């Protein structure tokens, strides 16, 4: 605390190694002691530092890691306050709880906006910013970060080499965000380009399936196209050795959804058979939640409902 007090007495325009280490240690200590005000003070010093440099920005990412944990903790607290207020049914308490939730959310969003304005991050820093934006339900900010990685890799061969291992994930995430924004044409264009480079990469394969399924929701004639795509991925994963990944069960579920959405007896029967056969081979699937989703879809399928047995007619004497 005294060391930090000494630093904050003077304007912080750059970070030497000593100051950087001190601020990082201060952040961790204040966070572990749940000293929210002090965490904010250290973070504000970092964010307000004028220099947009890898050194300052790496420390800013460290602040974001701690601030995100703080945000989760505060969000949980305000959610509990809201639940208690609703239970009591007092309008004043409910309004206060809503205001507290808004303050916590806006404070975190403001921090993400300030950090996103900086440019000199390494690959890990840019990815962390993008993931934090997704978790904070700021898809535009996440999209900007993923696009920044792609653009920088195209312009900087050294950066491209460092980012090479992450590029499939980056482009797949960007495609997912475009799909969520219903920019299906652009998303399909991006995923086709990615699959041209990496035809066997699972993430873009699944993203293309998601895009085709979303398109089919607005144009039912495309459901067969989506079913064919999901079936291709299912067979690819089914024929692989070892334990089936969670994506395998996700693909089967999506395929069944596309079959059921066509509301045809034959397609309903195919969806039922697909789900039941999968559960017969792997009763626990990949998780209890997935089992519930399979059962819920089966309950909605007419073909899944067993008709009562008919009485056997008595033989005539």
mmCIF file of N, CA, C and O in Angstrom, residues 28-29 50 53 82 99 105 122 165 181-183 216 236 241 258 276:
data_model
loop_
_atom_site.group_PDB
_atom_site.id
_atom_site.type_symbol
_atom_site.label_atom_id
_atom_site.label_comp_id
_atom_site.label_asym_id
_atom_site.label_seq_id
_atom_site.Cartn_x
_atom_site.Cartn_y
_atom_site.Cartn_z
ATOM 1 N N UNK A 28 -2.923 -8.004 -7.707
ATOM 2 C CA UNK A 28 -3.198 -9.336 -7.175
ATOM 3 C C UNK A 28 -3.518 -9.293 -5.684
ATOM 4 O O UNK A 28 -4.445 -9.950 -5.207
ATOM 5 N N UNK A 29 -2.746 -8.496 -4.951
ATOM 6 C CA UNK A 29 -2.952 -8.415 -3.504
ATOM 7 C C UNK A 29 -4.299 -7.789 -3.171
ATOM 8 O O UNK A 29 -5.080 -8.331 -2.369
ATOM 9 N N UNK A 50 -0.399 6.900 -20.868
ATOM 10 C CA UNK A 50 -0.502 7.415 -22.229
ATOM 11 C C UNK A 50 0.083 6.478 -23.276
ATOM 12 O O UNK A 50 -0.395 6.409 -24.394
ATOM 13 N N UNK A 53 1.886 0.672 -25.615
ATOM 14 C CA UNK A 53 3.065 -0.155 -25.879
ATOM 15 C C UNK A 53 2.803 -1.577 -25.393
ATOM 16 O O UNK A 53 1.944 -1.806 -24.541
ATOM 17 N N UNK A 82 -30.966 -8.809 -6.255
ATOM 18 C CA UNK A 82 -32.173 -8.720 -7.072
ATOM 19 C C UNK A 82 -33.160 -9.826 -6.701
ATOM 20 O O UNK A 82 -34.363 -9.582 -6.564
ATOM 21 N N UNK A 99 -30.375 -0.886 -10.528
ATOM 22 C CA UNK A 99 -29.377 0.175 -10.698
ATOM 23 C C UNK A 99 -27.974 -0.351 -10.402
ATOM 24 O O UNK A 99 -27.011 -0.027 -11.111
ATOM 25 N N UNK A 105 -22.270 -3.582 -14.677
ATOM 26 C CA UNK A 105 -22.127 -3.948 -16.087
ATOM 27 C C UNK A 105 -21.479 -2.825 -16.896
ATOM 28 O O UNK A 105 -20.555 -3.059 -17.677
ATOM 29 N N UNK A 122 -0.047 -8.497 -27.916
ATOM 30 C CA UNK A 122 0.410 -9.705 -28.578
ATOM 31 C C UNK A 122 -0.816 -10.557 -28.911
ATOM 32 O O UNK A 122 -1.948 -10.178 -28.626
ATOM 33 N N UNK A 165 -1.042 -20.697 -35.186
ATOM 34 C CA UNK A 165 -1.772 -21.761 -34.499
ATOM 35 C C UNK A 165 -3.176 -21.330 -34.081
ATOM 36 O O UNK A 165 -4.070 -22.168 -33.925
ATOM 37 N N UNK A 181 -25.068 -12.375 -35.839
ATOM 38 C CA UNK A 181 -25.614 -11.100 -36.322
ATOM 39 C C UNK A 181 -26.523 -11.292 -37.541
ATOM 40 O O UNK A 181 -27.046 -10.335 -38.098
ATOM 41 N N UNK A 182 -26.689 -12.569 -37.953
ATOM 42 C CA UNK A 182 -27.506 -12.922 -39.126
ATOM 43 C C UNK A 182 -26.916 -12.398 -40.433
ATOM 44 O O UNK A 182 -27.641 -12.203 -41.404
ATOM 45 N N UNK A 183 -25.602 -12.186 -40.432
ATOM 46 C CA UNK A 183 -24.906 -11.819 -41.675
ATOM 47 C C UNK A 183 -24.483 -13.116 -42.366
ATOM 48 O O UNK A 183 -23.292 -13.441 -42.474
ATOM 49 N N UNK A 216 -31.806 -22.335 -43.266
ATOM 50 C CA UNK A 216 -32.979 -23.194 -43.457
ATOM 51 C C UNK A 216 -34.157 -22.741 -42.608
ATOM 52 O O UNK A 216 -35.315 -22.963 -42.976
ATOM 53 N N UNK A 236 -17.825 -38.595 -40.403
ATOM 54 C CA UNK A 236 -16.384 -38.344 -40.239
ATOM 55 C C UNK A 236 -15.954 -38.605 -38.788
ATOM 56 O O UNK A 236 -14.940 -39.260 -38.526
ATOM 57 N N UNK A 241 -11.175 -42.969 -34.462
ATOM 58 C CA UNK A 241 -10.904 -43.879 -33.348
ATOM 59 C C UNK A 241 -10.928 -43.119 -32.032
ATOM 60 O O UNK A 241 -10.795 -41.896 -31.990
ATOM 61 N N UNK A 258 -32.932 -30.592 -37.661
ATOM 62 C CA UNK A 258 -33.217 -30.248 -39.059
ATOM 63 C C UNK A 258 -34.202 -31.232 -39.689
ATOM 64 O O UNK A 258 -35.040 -30.842 -40.506
ATOM 65 N N UNK A 276 -32.367 -42.171 -30.809
ATOM 66 C CA UNK A 276 -32.463 -43.373 -29.986
ATOM 67 C C UNK A 276 -31.257 -44.282 -30.166
ATOM 68 O O UNK A 276 -30.750 -44.863 -29.196
#
